[in-house]
Coordinates of C-alpha atoms and ligand atoms in Angstrom, one line a residue:
X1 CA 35.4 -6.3 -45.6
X2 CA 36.8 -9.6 -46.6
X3 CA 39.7 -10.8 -48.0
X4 CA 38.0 -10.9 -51.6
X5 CA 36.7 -7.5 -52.0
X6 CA 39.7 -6.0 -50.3
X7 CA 41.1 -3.1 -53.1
X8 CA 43.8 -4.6 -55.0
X9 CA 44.7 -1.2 -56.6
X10 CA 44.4 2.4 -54.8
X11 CA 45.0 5.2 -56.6
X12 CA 46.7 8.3 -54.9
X13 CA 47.7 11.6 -56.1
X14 CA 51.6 11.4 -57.3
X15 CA 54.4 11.5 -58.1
X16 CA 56.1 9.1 -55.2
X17 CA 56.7 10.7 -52.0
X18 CA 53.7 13.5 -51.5
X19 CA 51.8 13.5 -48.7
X20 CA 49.2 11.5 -50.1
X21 CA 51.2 8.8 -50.1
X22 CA 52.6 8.6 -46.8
X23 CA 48.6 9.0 -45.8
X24 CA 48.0 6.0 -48.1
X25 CA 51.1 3.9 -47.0
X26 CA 49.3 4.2 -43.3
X27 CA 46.1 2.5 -44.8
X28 CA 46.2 -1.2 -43.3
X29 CA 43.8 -2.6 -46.2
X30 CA 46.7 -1.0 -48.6
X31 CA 49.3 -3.1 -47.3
X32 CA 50.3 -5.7 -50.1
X33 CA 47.9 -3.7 -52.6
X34 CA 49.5 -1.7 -55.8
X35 CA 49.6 1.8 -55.0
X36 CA 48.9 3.8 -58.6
X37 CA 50.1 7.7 -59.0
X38 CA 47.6 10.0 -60.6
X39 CA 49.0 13.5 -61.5
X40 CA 45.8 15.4 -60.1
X41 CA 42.9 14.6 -57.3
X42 CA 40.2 14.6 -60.6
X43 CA 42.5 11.9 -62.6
X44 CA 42.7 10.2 -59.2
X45 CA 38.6 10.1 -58.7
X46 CA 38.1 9.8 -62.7
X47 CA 40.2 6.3 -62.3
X48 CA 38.3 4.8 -59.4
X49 CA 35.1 5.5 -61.6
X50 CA 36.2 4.1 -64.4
X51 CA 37.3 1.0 -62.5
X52 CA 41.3 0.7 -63.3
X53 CA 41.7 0.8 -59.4
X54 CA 39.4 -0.7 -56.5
X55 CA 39.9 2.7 -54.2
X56 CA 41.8 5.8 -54.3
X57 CA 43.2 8.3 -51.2
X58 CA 42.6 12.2 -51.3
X59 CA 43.4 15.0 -49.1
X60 CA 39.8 16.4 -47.9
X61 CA 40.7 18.8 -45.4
X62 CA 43.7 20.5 -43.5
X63 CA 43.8 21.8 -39.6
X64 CA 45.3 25.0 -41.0
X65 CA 44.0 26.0 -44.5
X66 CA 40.4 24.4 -43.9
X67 CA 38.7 21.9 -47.3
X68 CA 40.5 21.1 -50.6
X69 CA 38.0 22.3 -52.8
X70 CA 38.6 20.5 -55.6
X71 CA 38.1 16.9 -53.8
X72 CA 35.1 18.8 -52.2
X73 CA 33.6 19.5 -55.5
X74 CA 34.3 16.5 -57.3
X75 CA 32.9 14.3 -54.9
X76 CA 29.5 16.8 -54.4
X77 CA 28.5 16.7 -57.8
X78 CA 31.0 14.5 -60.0
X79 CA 29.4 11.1 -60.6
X80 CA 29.1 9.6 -57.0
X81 CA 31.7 7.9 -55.0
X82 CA 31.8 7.0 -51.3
X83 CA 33.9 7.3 -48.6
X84 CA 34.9 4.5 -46.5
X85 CA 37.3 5.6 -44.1
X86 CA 39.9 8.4 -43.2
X87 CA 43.0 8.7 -42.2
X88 CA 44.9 11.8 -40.2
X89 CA 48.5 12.9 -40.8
X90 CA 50.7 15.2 -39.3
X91 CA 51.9 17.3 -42.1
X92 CA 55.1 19.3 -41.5
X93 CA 56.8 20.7 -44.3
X94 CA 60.8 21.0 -45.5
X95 CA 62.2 23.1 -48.1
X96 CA 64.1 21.1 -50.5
X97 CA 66.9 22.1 -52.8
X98 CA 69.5 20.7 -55.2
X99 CA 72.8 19.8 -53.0
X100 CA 74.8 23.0 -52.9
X101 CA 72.4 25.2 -52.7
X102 CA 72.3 27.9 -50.4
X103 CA 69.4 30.0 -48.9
X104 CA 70.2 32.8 -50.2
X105 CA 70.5 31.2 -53.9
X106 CA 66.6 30.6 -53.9
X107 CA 64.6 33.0 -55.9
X108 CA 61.2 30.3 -56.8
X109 CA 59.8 27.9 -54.2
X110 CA 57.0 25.6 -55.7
X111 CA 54.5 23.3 -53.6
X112 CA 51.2 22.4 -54.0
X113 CA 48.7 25.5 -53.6
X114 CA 47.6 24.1 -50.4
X115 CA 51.1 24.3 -48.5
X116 CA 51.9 27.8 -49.7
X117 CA 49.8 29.8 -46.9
X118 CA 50.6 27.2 -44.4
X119 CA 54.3 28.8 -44.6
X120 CA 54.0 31.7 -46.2
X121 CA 55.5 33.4 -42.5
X122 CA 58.4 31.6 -43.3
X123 CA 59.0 32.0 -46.5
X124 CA 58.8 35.7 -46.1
X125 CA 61.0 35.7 -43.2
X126 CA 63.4 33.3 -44.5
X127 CA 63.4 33.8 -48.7
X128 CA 61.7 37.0 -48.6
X129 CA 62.5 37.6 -52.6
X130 CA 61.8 34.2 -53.7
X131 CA 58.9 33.7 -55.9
X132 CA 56.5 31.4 -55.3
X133 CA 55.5 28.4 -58.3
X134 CA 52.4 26.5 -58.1
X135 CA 52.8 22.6 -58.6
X136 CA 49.8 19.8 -58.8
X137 CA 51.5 18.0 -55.8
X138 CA 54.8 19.1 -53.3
X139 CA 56.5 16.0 -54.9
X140 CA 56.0 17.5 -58.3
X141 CA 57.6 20.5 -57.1
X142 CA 60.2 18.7 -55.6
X143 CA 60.5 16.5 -59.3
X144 CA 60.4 20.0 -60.8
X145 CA 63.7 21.1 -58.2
X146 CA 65.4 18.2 -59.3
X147 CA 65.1 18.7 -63.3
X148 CA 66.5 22.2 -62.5
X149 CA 63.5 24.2 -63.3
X150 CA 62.8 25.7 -59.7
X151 CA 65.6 26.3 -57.0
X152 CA 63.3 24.9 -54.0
X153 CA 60.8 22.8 -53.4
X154 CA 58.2 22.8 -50.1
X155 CA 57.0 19.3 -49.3
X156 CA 57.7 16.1 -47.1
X157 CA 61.4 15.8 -45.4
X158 CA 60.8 12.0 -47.1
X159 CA 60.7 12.8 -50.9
X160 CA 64.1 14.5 -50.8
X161 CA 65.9 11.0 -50.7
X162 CA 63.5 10.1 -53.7
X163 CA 64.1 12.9 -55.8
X164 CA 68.1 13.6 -54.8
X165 CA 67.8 16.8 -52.8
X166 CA 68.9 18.0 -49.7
X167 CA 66.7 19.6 -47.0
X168 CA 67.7 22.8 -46.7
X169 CA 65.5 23.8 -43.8
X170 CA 62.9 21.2 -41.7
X171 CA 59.5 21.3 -39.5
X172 CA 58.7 25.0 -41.5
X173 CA 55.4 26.1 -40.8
X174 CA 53.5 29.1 -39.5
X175 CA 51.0 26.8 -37.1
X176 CA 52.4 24.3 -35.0
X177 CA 50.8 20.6 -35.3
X178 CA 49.0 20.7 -38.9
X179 CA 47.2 17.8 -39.7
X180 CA 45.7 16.7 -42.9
X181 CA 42.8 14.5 -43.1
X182 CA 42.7 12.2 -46.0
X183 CA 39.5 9.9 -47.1
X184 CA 39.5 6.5 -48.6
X185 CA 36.8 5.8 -51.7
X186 CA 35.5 3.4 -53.4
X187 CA 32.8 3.6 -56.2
X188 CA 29.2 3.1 -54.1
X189 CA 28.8 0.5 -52.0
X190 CA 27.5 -0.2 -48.5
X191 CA 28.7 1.4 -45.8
X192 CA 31.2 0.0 -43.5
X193 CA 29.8 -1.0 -40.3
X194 CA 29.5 0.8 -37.5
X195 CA 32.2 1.0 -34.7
X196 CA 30.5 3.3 -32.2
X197 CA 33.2 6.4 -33.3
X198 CA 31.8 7.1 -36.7
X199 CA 31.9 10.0 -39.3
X200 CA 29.0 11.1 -42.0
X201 CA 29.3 12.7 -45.2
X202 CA 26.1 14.3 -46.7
X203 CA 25.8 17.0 -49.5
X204 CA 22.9 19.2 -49.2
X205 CA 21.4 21.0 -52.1
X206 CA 19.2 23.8 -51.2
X207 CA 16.8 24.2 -53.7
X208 CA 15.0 27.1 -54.4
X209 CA 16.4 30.0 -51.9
X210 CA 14.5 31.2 -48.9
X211 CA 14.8 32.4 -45.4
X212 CA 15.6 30.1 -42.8
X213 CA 17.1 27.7 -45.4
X214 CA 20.3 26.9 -43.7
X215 CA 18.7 27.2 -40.3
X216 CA 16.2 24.6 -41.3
X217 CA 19.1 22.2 -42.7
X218 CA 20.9 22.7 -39.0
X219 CA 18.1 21.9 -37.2
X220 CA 17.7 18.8 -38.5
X221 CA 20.7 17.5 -37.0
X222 CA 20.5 19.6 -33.8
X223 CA 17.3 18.5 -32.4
X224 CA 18.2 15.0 -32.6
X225 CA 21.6 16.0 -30.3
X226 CA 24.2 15.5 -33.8
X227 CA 27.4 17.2 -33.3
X228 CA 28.4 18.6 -37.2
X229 CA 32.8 18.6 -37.8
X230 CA 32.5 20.1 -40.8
X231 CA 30.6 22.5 -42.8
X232 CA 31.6 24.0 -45.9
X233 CA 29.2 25.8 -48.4
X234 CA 30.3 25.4 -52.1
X235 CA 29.0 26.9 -55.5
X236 CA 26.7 24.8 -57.4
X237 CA 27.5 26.4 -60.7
X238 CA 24.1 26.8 -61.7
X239 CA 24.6 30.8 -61.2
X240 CA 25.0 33.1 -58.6
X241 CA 23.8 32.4 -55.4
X242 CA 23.5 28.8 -55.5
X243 CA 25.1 26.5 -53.0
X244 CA 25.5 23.3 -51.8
X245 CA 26.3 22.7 -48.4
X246 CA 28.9 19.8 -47.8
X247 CA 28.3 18.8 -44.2
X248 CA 30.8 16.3 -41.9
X249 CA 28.7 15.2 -38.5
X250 CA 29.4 12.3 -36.3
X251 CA 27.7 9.2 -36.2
X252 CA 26.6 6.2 -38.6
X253 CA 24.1 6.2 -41.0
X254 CA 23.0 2.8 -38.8
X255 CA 22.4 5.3 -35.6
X256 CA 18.7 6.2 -35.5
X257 CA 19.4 10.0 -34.8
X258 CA 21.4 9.8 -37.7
X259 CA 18.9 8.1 -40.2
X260 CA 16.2 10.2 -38.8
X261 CA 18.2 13.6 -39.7
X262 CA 19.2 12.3 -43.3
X263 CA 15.4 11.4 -43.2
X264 CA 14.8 15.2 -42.2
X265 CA 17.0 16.7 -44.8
X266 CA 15.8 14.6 -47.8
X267 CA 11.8 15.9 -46.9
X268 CA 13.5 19.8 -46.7
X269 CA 16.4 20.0 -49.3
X270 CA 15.8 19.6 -52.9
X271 CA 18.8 17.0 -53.1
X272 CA 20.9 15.2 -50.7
X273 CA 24.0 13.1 -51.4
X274 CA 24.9 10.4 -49.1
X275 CA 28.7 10.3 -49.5
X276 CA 29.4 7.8 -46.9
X277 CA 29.6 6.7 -43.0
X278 CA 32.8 6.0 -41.7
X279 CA 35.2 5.0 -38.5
X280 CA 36.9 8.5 -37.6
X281 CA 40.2 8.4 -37.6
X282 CA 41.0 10.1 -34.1
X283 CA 38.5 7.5 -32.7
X284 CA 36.5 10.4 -30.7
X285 CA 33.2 8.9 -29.3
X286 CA 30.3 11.1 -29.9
X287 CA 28.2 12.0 -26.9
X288 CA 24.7 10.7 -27.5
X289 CA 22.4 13.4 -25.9
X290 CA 19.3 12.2 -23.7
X291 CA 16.1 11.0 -26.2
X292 CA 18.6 10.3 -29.0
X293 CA 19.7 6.6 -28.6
X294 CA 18.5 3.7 -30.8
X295 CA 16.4 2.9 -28.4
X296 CA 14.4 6.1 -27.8
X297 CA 13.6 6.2 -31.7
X298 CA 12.4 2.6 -31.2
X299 CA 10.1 3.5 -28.6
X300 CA 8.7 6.0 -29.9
X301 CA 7.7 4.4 -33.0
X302 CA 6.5 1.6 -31.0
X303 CA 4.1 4.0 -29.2
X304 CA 3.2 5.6 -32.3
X305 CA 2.1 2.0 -33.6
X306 CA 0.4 1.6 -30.6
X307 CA -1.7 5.2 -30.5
X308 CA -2.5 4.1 -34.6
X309 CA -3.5 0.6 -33.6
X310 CA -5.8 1.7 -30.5
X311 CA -3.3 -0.6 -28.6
X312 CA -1.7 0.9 -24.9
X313 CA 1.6 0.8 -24.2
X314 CA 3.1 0.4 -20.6
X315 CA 3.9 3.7 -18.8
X316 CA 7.4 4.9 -19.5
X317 CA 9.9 5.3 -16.6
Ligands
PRE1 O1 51.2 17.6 -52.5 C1 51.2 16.7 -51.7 O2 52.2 16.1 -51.1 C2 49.8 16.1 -51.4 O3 49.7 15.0 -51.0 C3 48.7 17.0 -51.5 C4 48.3 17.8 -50.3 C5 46.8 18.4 -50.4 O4 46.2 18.2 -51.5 O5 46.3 18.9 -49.4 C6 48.3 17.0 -49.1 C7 48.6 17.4 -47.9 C8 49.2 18.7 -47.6 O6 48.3 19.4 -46.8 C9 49.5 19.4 -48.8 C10 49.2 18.9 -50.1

């Protein structure tokens, strides 16, 4: 990327001080950019397509309470954007209250829907009355604490200085070591190169139902040796029974294996949606099974060629 068409504006779910933010403040290309809150992940997306910012951060996925759905379906079947990198953060969660209060003054907790189940132990073991309040992000909840409406808030340690509360209670959670994966988006574009520890995105639609669909889809990636991270299968909304499949897998759309698969799925699925190839964020190197390098592919269409062409090729070692 250079320096012209780095974003000048990203977009990020708000207010100040969710987790989204903290993702997006780790983003080297944000550095010096305007960050923009959007009050939900749609009004984030909807902003990057209508161009009032270059590139917008979303949570995707979460160690302990699996995809965000609603990222997942916006970006399968809302007008296309592409990811074009990722970045991982530890997410640990604090319960934040108005100075004074006490624990056993809290009857509502809100947080995002997405934090509730990763502390619901907690909360039952620690405010076993308190009722819980859904709110679009944790820092909403905590804005919501701070106007008086809730007594508690679950979110970051780091937006209780922003919103004047007090952490009552820090590093709550029912599984150690959480980590939310975030993605970075633009509107389509060309992949960023490839760095040798890349990530895919593809949405599959199905088609017409059968037996051996899914098998069929999986093959295509397991015969040429591609590891999948992710699979998640999502309702299409066309009626009952109709999925999409949104699949993570590693490797670049420039790898053979990988443009032969994508190849593979577009010939057997009704649809496919390229949603980008990206560096992972852990930097894990795929292993590249035997037969499935670039330059296996490119000898094998060379000796194709050659058996079309009458032509004879040197023998193999
Ligand atoms: O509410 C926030 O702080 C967010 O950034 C949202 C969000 C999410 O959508 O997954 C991000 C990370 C945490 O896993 C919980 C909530």
């Amino acid at each position: 990327m250079t320096a012209d068409d780095r974003p000048r504006r990203f977009a990020y779910l708000g207010p100040r001080g969710t987790f989204t933010e903290a993702a997006l403040l780790s983003v080297p290309d944000a550095a010096g950019a305007e960050h923009v809150p959007y009050a939900t992940v749609p009004a984030v997306l909807d902003a990057l397509r209508r161009e009032e910012v270059d590139s917008a951060v979303v949570a995707l996925e979460n160690s302990v309470e699996g995809s965000v759905p609603t990222t997942l379906d916006e970006l399968a079947t809302g007008e296309p954007l592409q990811i074009v990198g990722e970045v991982h953060l530890p997410v640990s969660f604090a319960l934040l209250v108005r100075p004074g209060t006490a624990m056993s003054d809290v009857k509502t907790v809100a947080s995002h829907p997405i934090a509730q189940p990763q502390c619901r132990r907690w909360l039952a073991d620690n405010v076993p009355d308190a009722e819980w309040r859904a709110a679009t992000s944790n820092a909403e909840a905590a804005q919501h604490v701070a106007d008086g409406h809730y007594d508690a808030a679950l979110a970051g340690s780091f937006a209780a200085a922003r919103y004047g509360l007090s952490v009552l209670a820090e590093d709550i959670h029912d599984v150690a070591d959480a980590v939310t994966r975030f993605v970075i988006l633009r509107r389509p574009c060309p992949p960023p190169p490839a760095t040798g520890t890349d990530r895919t995105t593809v949405v599959a639609f199905l088609g017409e139902d059968h037996v051996g669909a899914l098998l069929e889809i999986l093959t295509e990636f397991s015969v040429r040796g591609i590891n999948l991270t992710l699979i998640q299968s999502r309702p299409t909304g066309a009626g009952l029974g109709s999925y999409l499949f949104w699949m993570d897998f590693e490797g670049h759309v420039a790898d053979a294996r990988v443009a032969e698969a994508l190849m593979g799925l577009r010939r057997v699925c009704a649809d496919v949606r390229f949603v980008g190839s990206y560096a992972r964020a852990d930097r894990v190197r795929p292993e590249i099974r035997r037969g499935t390098h670039d330059e296996d592919f490119t000898e094998a269409a060379a000796w194709i060629e050659a058996v079309r062409t009458g032509k004879t090729l040197g023998v193999r070692r």
